[in-house]
Every structure is written in structure tokens, then in C-alpha cells.
């Protein structure tokens, strides 16, 4: 299966994608995580991407398209994958269609995780993530706090706060989403691939709803 997730920053894509990847044994490919890793490693793509990420705007399409072309051709993607954060505009979506043709694969379904705009800022600013890359568990200071403040309840590693999850940048990121990414909802709806899932409420209930929508409860 090849699944694509759409949704604003803070809609809960990361959390649901991780749960679904585990459930279906698919590879979870988050463009944001791949970019942050590239920045940390100081690769050419990371160096080029950093100034855009620091402003909360989109990194140039060619960087993302090259990154995903390389990734999707690796053997670990053979079993199927979940795309989270790519594509982020119509040009990237068209490039992805071409990539699927190269790979002789098809998108199985596109999930749009729907959350009221008013909730997004609070969700983003309170987000914390386990710093242990193997664990990567998501938390929220209000909605899903760890047992001990700033410590992962699963593995004991410290939690981190993404530098672009601060209030100053959130407005820019949401503006970028509504201007450039939201049109993809119509783009994929026209291709009859779109399923909308309500992203508000308890993550386990949202996940159950997601499985019902995808009809993969087994
Ligand atoms: P995310 O973790 O998905 O919120 O992404 C963090 C940042 O990475 C975004 O604010 C963008 O600057 C950049 N980014 C992630 N995915 C893409 C993409 N598909 N196209 C362009 N920039 C991206």
C-alpha cells in the first residue's frame, strides 16, 4: 500500500502515521523528519533547506523531489510506505505522480486529517517529542503529557521542543499550509483518492476511525 497524509501542521499527522505504519508494517516517511535529519547531518540538502525551515516557509521543490526520488527507490520502500508532509504543493504532487509512474506503483489512498484551525496553534506550541530517534514518541504538555515533565514515559530520554514549533513561527507555517498545501485536497479529491478523517479528540479514537475509513481493521 502507498498512503499519503494531508493535514495542517498540528493536525496530528505524525502521531497517526506512526500508529498506522506500525499497524500495517509500512515505512513512515516524514518530509519534516528527513529534512531535520539532513540539517543535523549537515548534508548539502540540509544546508540548503535550513534557512527556509527557520522561516516556516516551504523548502524549494527540487530538494524535496530529489530526496523522495532517492528514498522511494530504496529496497526498504518495496513493502509500501506512508508519505507524511510530501507533497506540500501542486508542483510536488505532479512530480510525485511522475515518480509513481517511474516506480510502477499507484497511490492507494489519500487521508485528509481535518482539525479546526483554532485548535492548531495550541496543539503545535505544546508539542514535545522524545529525543531518542529509535523511540520518537510524541507528547503534548496539555493533551498528552509525559508522566514526568520533559522525560519520555516510554524510554526515559529527554523530550525536545522543535525550534519551529514556537508561536512566532506558527502563523507563518499555517499561512504556508492554507495557501500552498490545502489546494491538494481538491487535487486528490478529483482523482477520487481522498478520504477525510476527523482529527479532533483522543488519538486512539481517531486511529480507530482511520482504520474504519481505510477498512483495514483486521
Ligand atoms: P513539518 O515537520 O512537516 O512541519 O516540516 C517542517 C518544515 O520543513 C516545514 O515548515 C518546511 O519548511 C519544511 N518542509 C517539510 N516538508 C516539505 C515539503 N514537502 N516541501 C517543502 N518544504 C517542506
PDB file of C-alpha atoms and ligand atoms in Angstrom:
ATOM      1  CA  UNK A   1       0.000   0.000   0.000  1.00  0.00           C
ATOM      2  CA  UNK A   2       1.083   3.569  -0.680  1.00  0.00           C
ATOM      3  CA  UNK A   3      -0.749   6.004   1.584  1.00  0.00           C
ATOM      4  CA  UNK A   4      -0.483   9.782   1.631  1.00  0.00           C
ATOM      5  CA  UNK A   5      -1.489  12.008   4.555  1.00  0.00           C
ATOM      6  CA  UNK A   6      -2.666  15.598   4.195  1.00  0.00           C
ATOM      7  CA  UNK A   7      -3.416  17.943   7.066  1.00  0.00           C
ATOM      8  CA  UNK A   8      -2.285  21.245   8.551  1.00  0.00           C
ATOM      9  CA  UNK A   9       0.687  21.459  10.909  1.00  0.00           C
ATOM     10  CA  UNK A  10      -0.669  20.300  14.263  1.00  0.00           C
ATOM     11  CA  UNK A  11      -3.403  18.113  12.750  1.00  0.00           C
ATOM     12  CA  UNK A  12      -1.730  15.023  14.235  1.00  0.00           C
ATOM     13  CA  UNK A  13      -0.343  13.507  11.016  1.00  0.00           C
ATOM     14  CA  UNK A  14       2.898  12.378  12.694  1.00  0.00           C
ATOM     15  CA  UNK A  15       1.091  10.548  15.501  1.00  0.00           C
ATOM     16  CA  UNK A  16      -1.448   8.829  13.220  1.00  0.00           C
ATOM     17  CA  UNK A  17       1.161   7.952  10.583  1.00  0.00           C
ATOM     18  CA  UNK A  18       3.381   6.293  13.195  1.00  0.00           C
ATOM     19  CA  UNK A  19       0.443   4.241  14.530  1.00  0.00           C
ATOM     20  CA  UNK A  20      -0.669   3.247  11.030  1.00  0.00           C
ATOM     21  CA  UNK A  21       2.858   2.361   9.893  1.00  0.00           C
ATOM     22  CA  UNK A  22       3.184   0.002  12.879  1.00  0.00           C
ATOM     23  CA  UNK A  23      -0.278  -1.481  12.294  1.00  0.00           C
ATOM     24  CA  UNK A  24       0.241  -2.147   8.577  1.00  0.00           C
ATOM     25  CA  UNK A  25       4.025  -2.695   8.661  1.00  0.00           C
ATOM     26  CA  UNK A  26       4.670   0.143   6.235  1.00  0.00           C
ATOM     27  CA  UNK A  27       7.557   2.580   6.158  1.00  0.00           C
ATOM     28  CA  UNK A  28       6.702   6.028   7.553  1.00  0.00           C
ATOM     29  CA  UNK A  29       8.371   8.769   5.501  1.00  0.00           C
ATOM     30  CA  UNK A  30       8.035  12.203   7.088  1.00  0.00           C
ATOM     31  CA  UNK A  31       9.464  15.007   4.947  1.00  0.00           C
ATOM     32  CA  UNK A  32       9.995  17.186   8.038  1.00  0.00           C
ATOM     33  CA  UNK A  33      11.921  14.414   9.836  1.00  0.00           C
ATOM     34  CA  UNK A  34      14.026  13.712   6.728  1.00  0.00           C
ATOM     35  CA  UNK A  35      14.839  17.419   6.397  1.00  0.00           C
ATOM     36  CA  UNK A  36      15.654  17.839  10.097  1.00  0.00           C
ATOM     37  CA  UNK A  37      17.962  14.810   9.878  1.00  0.00           C
ATOM     38  CA  UNK A  38      19.661  16.311   6.794  1.00  0.00           C
ATOM     39  CA  UNK A  39      20.125  19.621   8.663  1.00  0.00           C
ATOM     40  CA  UNK A  40      21.609  17.777  11.661  1.00  0.00           C
ATOM     41  CA  UNK A  41      23.996  15.816   9.434  1.00  0.00           C
ATOM     42  CA  UNK A  42      24.953  18.968   7.514  1.00  0.00           C
ATOM     43  CA  UNK A  43      24.290  17.403   4.074  1.00  0.00           C
ATOM     44  CA  UNK A  44      24.046  19.693   1.027  1.00  0.00           C
ATOM     45  CA  UNK A  45      20.232  19.353   1.099  1.00  0.00           C
ATOM     46  CA  UNK A  46      20.161  20.127   4.819  1.00  0.00           C
ATOM     47  CA  UNK A  47      22.334  23.228   4.449  1.00  0.00           C
ATOM     48  CA  UNK A  48      20.143  24.469   1.581  1.00  0.00           C
ATOM     49  CA  UNK A  49      16.894  23.719   3.457  1.00  0.00           C
ATOM     50  CA  UNK A  50      17.690  25.242   6.842  1.00  0.00           C
ATOM     51  CA  UNK A  51      17.048  28.932   6.139  1.00  0.00           C
ATOM     52  CA  UNK A  52      13.605  28.127   4.666  1.00  0.00           C
ATOM     53  CA  UNK A  53      12.652  25.904   7.598  1.00  0.00           C
ATOM     54  CA  UNK A  54      13.748  28.595  10.054  1.00  0.00           C
ATOM     55  CA  UNK A  55      11.258  30.972   8.413  1.00  0.00           C
ATOM     56  CA  UNK A  56       8.374  28.484   8.332  1.00  0.00           C
ATOM     57  CA  UNK A  57       8.154  28.550   4.524  1.00  0.00           C
ATOM     58  CA  UNK A  58       8.495  25.730   2.013  1.00  0.00           C
ATOM     59  CA  UNK A  59      11.926  24.430   1.062  1.00  0.00           C
ATOM     60  CA  UNK A  60      12.453  24.529  -2.770  1.00  0.00           C
ATOM     61  CA  UNK A  61      10.582  21.736  -4.574  1.00  0.00           C
ATOM     62  CA  UNK A  62      13.707  20.293  -6.243  1.00  0.00           C
ATOM     63  CA  UNK A  63      15.255  19.438  -2.840  1.00  0.00           C
ATOM     64  CA  UNK A  64      12.177  17.505  -1.749  1.00  0.00           C
ATOM     65  CA  UNK A  65      11.627  15.804  -5.096  1.00  0.00           C
ATOM     66  CA  UNK A  66      15.271  14.608  -5.262  1.00  0.00           C
ATOM     67  CA  UNK A  67      15.112  13.464  -1.644  1.00  0.00           C
ATOM     68  CA  UNK A  68      11.935  11.410  -2.191  1.00  0.00           C
ATOM     69  CA  UNK A  69      13.085  10.067  -5.569  1.00  0.00           C
ATOM     70  CA  UNK A  70      16.178   8.650  -3.873  1.00  0.00           C
ATOM     71  CA  UNK A  71      14.218   7.338  -0.875  1.00  0.00           C
ATOM     72  CA  UNK A  72      11.368   5.700  -2.826  1.00  0.00           C
ATOM     73  CA  UNK A  73      13.806   3.739  -4.978  1.00  0.00           C
ATOM     74  CA  UNK A  74      15.403   2.038  -1.932  1.00  0.00           C
ATOM     75  CA  UNK A  75      14.533  -1.627  -1.222  1.00  0.00           C
ATOM     76  CA  UNK A  76      13.043  -0.760   2.197  1.00  0.00           C
ATOM     77  CA  UNK A  77      10.201   1.042   0.378  1.00  0.00           C
ATOM     78  CA  UNK A  78       9.245  -2.132  -1.506  1.00  0.00           C
ATOM     79  CA  UNK A  79       6.843  -3.223   1.231  1.00  0.00           C
ATOM     80  CA  UNK A  80       4.849   0.009   0.880  1.00  0.00           C
ATOM     81  CA  UNK A  81       5.005   3.364   2.636  1.00  0.00           C
ATOM     82  CA  UNK A  82       3.156   6.260   4.193  1.00  0.00           C
ATOM     83  CA  UNK A  83       4.007   9.759   2.961  1.00  0.00           C
ATOM     84  CA  UNK A  84       3.704  12.446   5.631  1.00  0.00           C
ATOM     85  CA  UNK A  85       4.411  16.066   4.637  1.00  0.00           C
ATOM     86  CA  UNK A  86       5.254  15.429   0.977  1.00  0.00           C
ATOM     87  CA  UNK A  87       3.826  16.660  -1.363  1.00  0.00           C
ATOM     88  CA  UNK A  88       3.143  20.123   0.030  1.00  0.00           C
ATOM     89  CA  UNK A  89       2.019  21.920  -3.160  1.00  0.00           C
ATOM     90  CA  UNK A  90       0.594  21.092  -6.586  1.00  0.00           C
ATOM     91  CA  UNK A  91       4.006  21.088  -8.325  1.00  0.00           C
ATOM     92  CA  UNK A  92       5.285  18.491  -5.848  1.00  0.00           C
ATOM     93  CA  UNK A  93       2.093  16.430  -6.251  1.00  0.00           C
ATOM     94  CA  UNK A  94       2.585  16.347 -10.039  1.00  0.00           C
ATOM     95  CA  UNK A  95       6.236  15.337  -9.553  1.00  0.00           C
ATOM     96  CA  UNK A  96       5.086  12.587  -7.190  1.00  0.00           C
ATOM     97  CA  UNK A  97       2.675  11.264  -9.830  1.00  0.00           C
ATOM     98  CA  UNK A  98       5.633  11.002 -12.225  1.00  0.00           C
ATOM     99  CA  UNK A  99       7.680   9.291  -9.545  1.00  0.00           C
ATOM    100  CA  UNK A 100       4.928   6.720  -9.057  1.00  0.00           C
ATOM    101  CA  UNK A 101       4.973   6.036 -12.799  1.00  0.00           C
ATOM    102  CA  UNK A 102       8.760   5.516 -12.657  1.00  0.00           C
ATOM    103  CA  UNK A 103       8.244   3.084  -9.760  1.00  0.00           C
ATOM    104  CA  UNK A 104       5.337   1.375 -11.485  1.00  0.00           C
ATOM    105  CA  UNK A 105       3.192   1.967  -8.411  1.00  0.00           C
ATOM    106  CA  UNK A 106      -0.029   3.772  -7.576  1.00  0.00           C
ATOM    107  CA  UNK A 107      -1.221   5.824  -4.643  1.00  0.00           C
ATOM    108  CA  UNK A 108      -3.693   3.623  -2.747  1.00  0.00           C
ATOM    109  CA  UNK A 109      -5.439   6.378  -0.807  1.00  0.00           C
ATOM    110  CA  UNK A 110      -5.024   9.957   0.447  1.00  0.00           C
ATOM    111  CA  UNK A 111      -6.118  10.706   4.030  1.00  0.00           C
ATOM    112  CA  UNK A 112      -7.033  14.263   4.942  1.00  0.00           C
ATOM    113  CA  UNK A 113      -6.811  14.729   8.705  1.00  0.00           C
ATOM    114  CA  UNK A 114      -9.242  17.533   9.467  1.00  0.00           C
ATOM    115  CA  UNK A 115      -8.802  19.793  12.518  1.00  0.00           C
ATOM    116  CA  UNK A 116     -10.434  23.144  13.290  1.00  0.00           C
ATOM    117  CA  UNK A 117      -7.976  25.974  12.604  1.00  0.00           C
ATOM    118  CA  UNK A 118      -8.467  27.424  16.117  1.00  0.00           C
ATOM    119  CA  UNK A 119      -7.038  24.256  17.717  1.00  0.00           C
ATOM    120  CA  UNK A 120      -3.907  24.076  15.577  1.00  0.00           C
ATOM    121  CA  UNK A 121      -1.776  26.770  17.252  1.00  0.00           C
ATOM    122  CA  UNK A 122      -2.358  25.366  20.744  1.00  0.00           C
ATOM    123  CA  UNK A 123      -1.578  21.871  19.510  1.00  0.00           C
ATOM    124  CA  UNK A 124       1.638  22.919  17.764  1.00  0.00           C
ATOM    125  CA  UNK A 125       3.063  25.095  20.550  1.00  0.00           C
ATOM    126  CA  UNK A 126       2.531  22.403  23.210  1.00  0.00           C
ATOM    127  CA  UNK A 127       4.098  19.629  21.163  1.00  0.00           C
ATOM    128  CA  UNK A 128       7.130  17.776  22.520  1.00  0.00           C
ATOM    129  CA  UNK A 129       8.946  14.801  21.056  1.00  0.00           C
ATOM    130  CA  UNK A 130      11.236  12.144  22.504  1.00  0.00           C
ATOM    131  CA  UNK A 131      14.836  12.947  21.560  1.00  0.00           C
ATOM    132  CA  UNK A 132      15.683   9.250  21.179  1.00  0.00           C
ATOM    133  CA  UNK A 133      15.460   8.621  17.422  1.00  0.00           C
ATOM    134  CA  UNK A 134      14.556   4.964  17.920  1.00  0.00           C
ATOM    135  CA  UNK A 135      11.602   5.961  20.123  1.00  0.00           C
ATOM    136  CA  UNK A 136      10.474   9.314  18.742  1.00  0.00           C
ATOM    137  CA  UNK A 137       7.289   9.207  20.894  1.00  0.00           C
ATOM    138  CA  UNK A 138       5.056  12.297  20.578  1.00  0.00           C
ATOM    139  CA  UNK A 139       3.712  14.244  23.618  1.00  0.00           C
ATOM    140  CA  UNK A 140       1.748  17.398  24.320  1.00  0.00           C
ATOM    141  CA  UNK A 141       2.175  19.441  27.506  1.00  0.00           C
ATOM    142  CA  UNK A 142      -1.614  19.707  27.917  1.00  0.00           C
ATOM    143  CA  UNK A 143      -3.287  16.987  25.834  1.00  0.00           C
ATOM    144  CA  UNK A 144      -0.785  14.121  26.225  1.00  0.00           C
ATOM    145  CA  UNK A 145       1.739  14.971  28.978  1.00  0.00           C
ATOM    146  CA  UNK A 146       4.529  12.553  29.941  1.00  0.00           C
ATOM    147  CA  UNK A 147       4.430  11.058  33.469  1.00  0.00           C
ATOM    148  CA  UNK A 148       7.486  13.107  34.428  1.00  0.00           C
ATOM    149  CA  UNK A 149       7.912  16.607  32.993  1.00  0.00           C
ATOM    150  CA  UNK A 150      10.174  16.674  29.908  1.00  0.00           C
ATOM    151  CA  UNK A 151      11.056  12.971  30.169  1.00  0.00           C
ATOM    152  CA  UNK A 152       9.816  10.289  27.765  1.00  0.00           C
ATOM    153  CA  UNK A 153       7.493   7.891  29.614  1.00  0.00           C
ATOM    154  CA  UNK A 154       8.486   5.068  27.265  1.00  0.00           C
ATOM    155  CA  UNK A 155      12.288   5.220  27.175  1.00  0.00           C
ATOM    156  CA  UNK A 156      13.359   7.867  29.720  1.00  0.00           C
ATOM    157  CA  UNK A 157      15.120  10.117  27.179  1.00  0.00           C
ATOM    158  CA  UNK A 158      14.653  13.902  27.439  1.00  0.00           C
ATOM    159  CA  UNK A 159      11.892  15.482  25.360  1.00  0.00           C
ATOM    160  CA  UNK A 160      12.669  18.163  22.778  1.00  0.00           C
ATOM    161  CA  UNK A 161      10.700  21.165  21.566  1.00  0.00           C
ATOM    162  CA  UNK A 162      11.095  21.750  17.805  1.00  0.00           C
ATOM    163  CA  UNK A 163      12.561  25.179  17.108  1.00  0.00           C
ATOM    164  CA  UNK A 164       9.797  25.934  14.548  1.00  0.00           C
ATOM    165  CA  UNK A 165       7.022  24.915  16.968  1.00  0.00           C
ATOM    166  CA  UNK A 166       7.235  28.316  18.690  1.00  0.00           C
ATOM    167  CA  UNK A 167       4.422  30.821  18.444  1.00  0.00           C
ATOM    168  CA  UNK A 168       6.419  33.345  16.351  1.00  0.00           C
ATOM    169  CA  UNK A 169       6.716  30.835  13.504  1.00  0.00           C
ATOM    170  CA  UNK A 170       3.410  29.018  13.742  1.00  0.00           C
ATOM    171  CA  UNK A 171       1.417  31.750  11.974  1.00  0.00           C
ATOM    172  CA  UNK A 172       3.845  31.650   9.015  1.00  0.00           C
ATOM    173  CA  UNK A 173       3.625  27.850   8.816  1.00  0.00           C
ATOM    174  CA  UNK A 174      -0.183  27.880   8.881  1.00  0.00           C
ATOM    175  CA  UNK A 175      -0.285  30.602   6.203  1.00  0.00           C
ATOM    176  CA  UNK A 176       2.026  28.474   4.029  1.00  0.00           C
ATOM    177  CA  UNK A 177      -0.267  25.483   4.563  1.00  0.00           C
ATOM    178  CA  UNK A 178      -3.508  27.290   3.665  1.00  0.00           C
ATOM    179  CA  UNK A 179      -2.018  28.995   0.609  1.00  0.00           C
ATOM    180  CA  UNK A 180       0.011  26.132  -0.859  1.00  0.00           C
ATOM    181  CA  UNK A 181      -0.921  22.763   0.613  1.00  0.00           C
ATOM    182  CA  UNK A 182      -4.678  22.966   1.130  1.00  0.00           C
ATOM    183  CA  UNK A 183      -5.343  23.031  -2.673  1.00  0.00           C
ATOM    184  CA  UNK A 184      -4.101  19.418  -2.689  1.00  0.00           C
ATOM    185  CA  UNK A 185      -7.370  18.370  -1.043  1.00  0.00           C
ATOM    186  CA  UNK A 186      -9.215  19.242  -4.263  1.00  0.00           C
ATOM    187  CA  UNK A 187      -6.355  17.880  -6.397  1.00  0.00           C
ATOM    188  CA  UNK A 188      -6.704  14.396  -4.861  1.00  0.00           C
ATOM    189  CA  UNK A 189     -10.471  14.569  -4.479  1.00  0.00           C
ATOM    190  CA  UNK A 190     -10.685  14.961  -8.265  1.00  0.00           C
ATOM    191  CA  UNK A 191      -8.623  11.769  -8.571  1.00  0.00           C
ATOM    192  CA  UNK A 192     -11.178  10.041  -6.264  1.00  0.00           C
ATOM    193  CA  UNK A 193      -8.433   9.155  -3.793  1.00  0.00           C
ATOM    194  CA  UNK A 194      -9.428  11.376  -0.876  1.00  0.00           C
ATOM    195  CA  UNK A 195     -10.823  10.163   2.479  1.00  0.00           C
ATOM    196  CA  UNK A 196     -11.417  12.691   5.264  1.00  0.00           C
ATOM    197  CA  UNK A 197     -10.924  11.730   8.917  1.00  0.00           C
ATOM    198  CA  UNK A 198     -11.869  13.938  11.884  1.00  0.00           C
ATOM    199  CA  UNK A 199      -8.548  14.696  13.625  1.00  0.00           C
ATOM    200  CA  UNK A 200     -10.018  16.166  16.831  1.00  0.00           C
ATOM    201  CA  UNK A 201     -10.187  14.242  20.099  1.00  0.00           C
ATOM    202  CA  UNK A 202      -8.412  11.248  21.557  1.00  0.00           C
ATOM    203  CA  UNK A 203      -5.585   9.881  19.317  1.00  0.00           C
ATOM    204  CA  UNK A 204      -6.697   6.235  19.858  1.00  0.00           C
ATOM    205  CA  UNK A 205     -10.267   7.046  18.820  1.00  0.00           C
ATOM    206  CA  UNK A 206      -9.013   8.957  15.775  1.00  0.00           C
ATOM    207  CA  UNK A 207      -6.889   5.931  14.890  1.00  0.00           C
ATOM    208  CA  UNK A 208      -9.876   3.570  15.200  1.00  0.00           C
ATOM    209  CA  UNK A 209     -11.832   5.901  12.911  1.00  0.00           C
ATOM    210  CA  UNK A 210      -8.895   5.956  10.484  1.00  0.00           C
ATOM    211  CA  UNK A 211      -8.813   2.146  10.339  1.00  0.00           C
ATOM    212  CA  UNK A 212     -12.576   2.031   9.756  1.00  0.00           C
ATOM    213  CA  UNK A 213     -12.215   4.584   6.966  1.00  0.00           C
ATOM    214  CA  UNK A 214      -9.416   2.593   5.360  1.00  0.00           C
ATOM    215  CA  UNK A 215     -11.273  -0.679   6.059  1.00  0.00           C
ATOM    216  CA  UNK A 216      -8.135  -2.302   7.447  1.00  0.00           C
ATOM    217  CA  UNK A 217      -9.458  -3.257  10.885  1.00  0.00           C
ATOM    218  CA  UNK A 218      -8.413  -6.887  10.592  1.00  0.00           C
TER     219      UNK A 218
HETATM  220  P1  LIG B   1       6.954  19.509   9.186  1.00  0.00           P
HETATM  221  O1  LIG B   1       7.760  18.745  10.185  1.00  0.00           O
HETATM  222  O2  LIG B   1       6.228  18.648   8.228  1.00  0.00           O
HETATM  223  O3  LIG B   1       6.068  20.538   9.844  1.00  0.00           O
HETATM  224  O4  LIG B   1       8.018  20.349   8.300  1.00  0.00           O
HETATM  225  C1  LIG B   1       8.899  21.278   8.875  1.00  0.00           C
HETATM  226  C2  LIG B   1       9.405  22.237   7.808  1.00  0.00           C
HETATM  227  O5  LIG B   1      10.110  21.503   6.784  1.00  0.00           O
HETATM  228  C3  LIG B   1       8.329  22.998   7.049  1.00  0.00           C
HETATM  229  O6  LIG B   1       7.922  24.174   7.730  1.00  0.00           O
HETATM  230  C4  LIG B   1       9.047  23.326   5.729  1.00  0.00           C
HETATM  231  O7  LIG B   1       9.947  24.397   5.894  1.00  0.00           O
HETATM  232  C5  LIG B   1       9.863  22.058   5.508  1.00  0.00           C
HETATM  233  N1  LIG B   1       9.137  21.047   4.688  1.00  0.00           N
HETATM  234  C6  LIG B   1       8.639  19.848   5.096  1.00  0.00           C
HETATM  235  N2  LIG B   1       8.067  19.195   4.072  1.00  0.00           N
HETATM  236  C7  LIG B   1       8.190  19.987   2.993  1.00  0.00           C
HETATM  237  C8  LIG B   1       7.797  19.877   1.622  1.00  0.00           C
HETATM  238  N3  LIG B   1       7.135  18.810   1.156  1.00  0.00           N
HETATM  239  N4  LIG B   1       8.111  20.901   0.795  1.00  0.00           N
HETATM  240  C9  LIG B   1       8.783  21.980   1.210  1.00  0.00           C
HETATM  241  N5  LIG B   1       9.178  22.165   2.494  1.00  0.00           N
HETATM  242  C10 LIG B   1       8.897  21.172   3.378  1.00  0.00           C
END
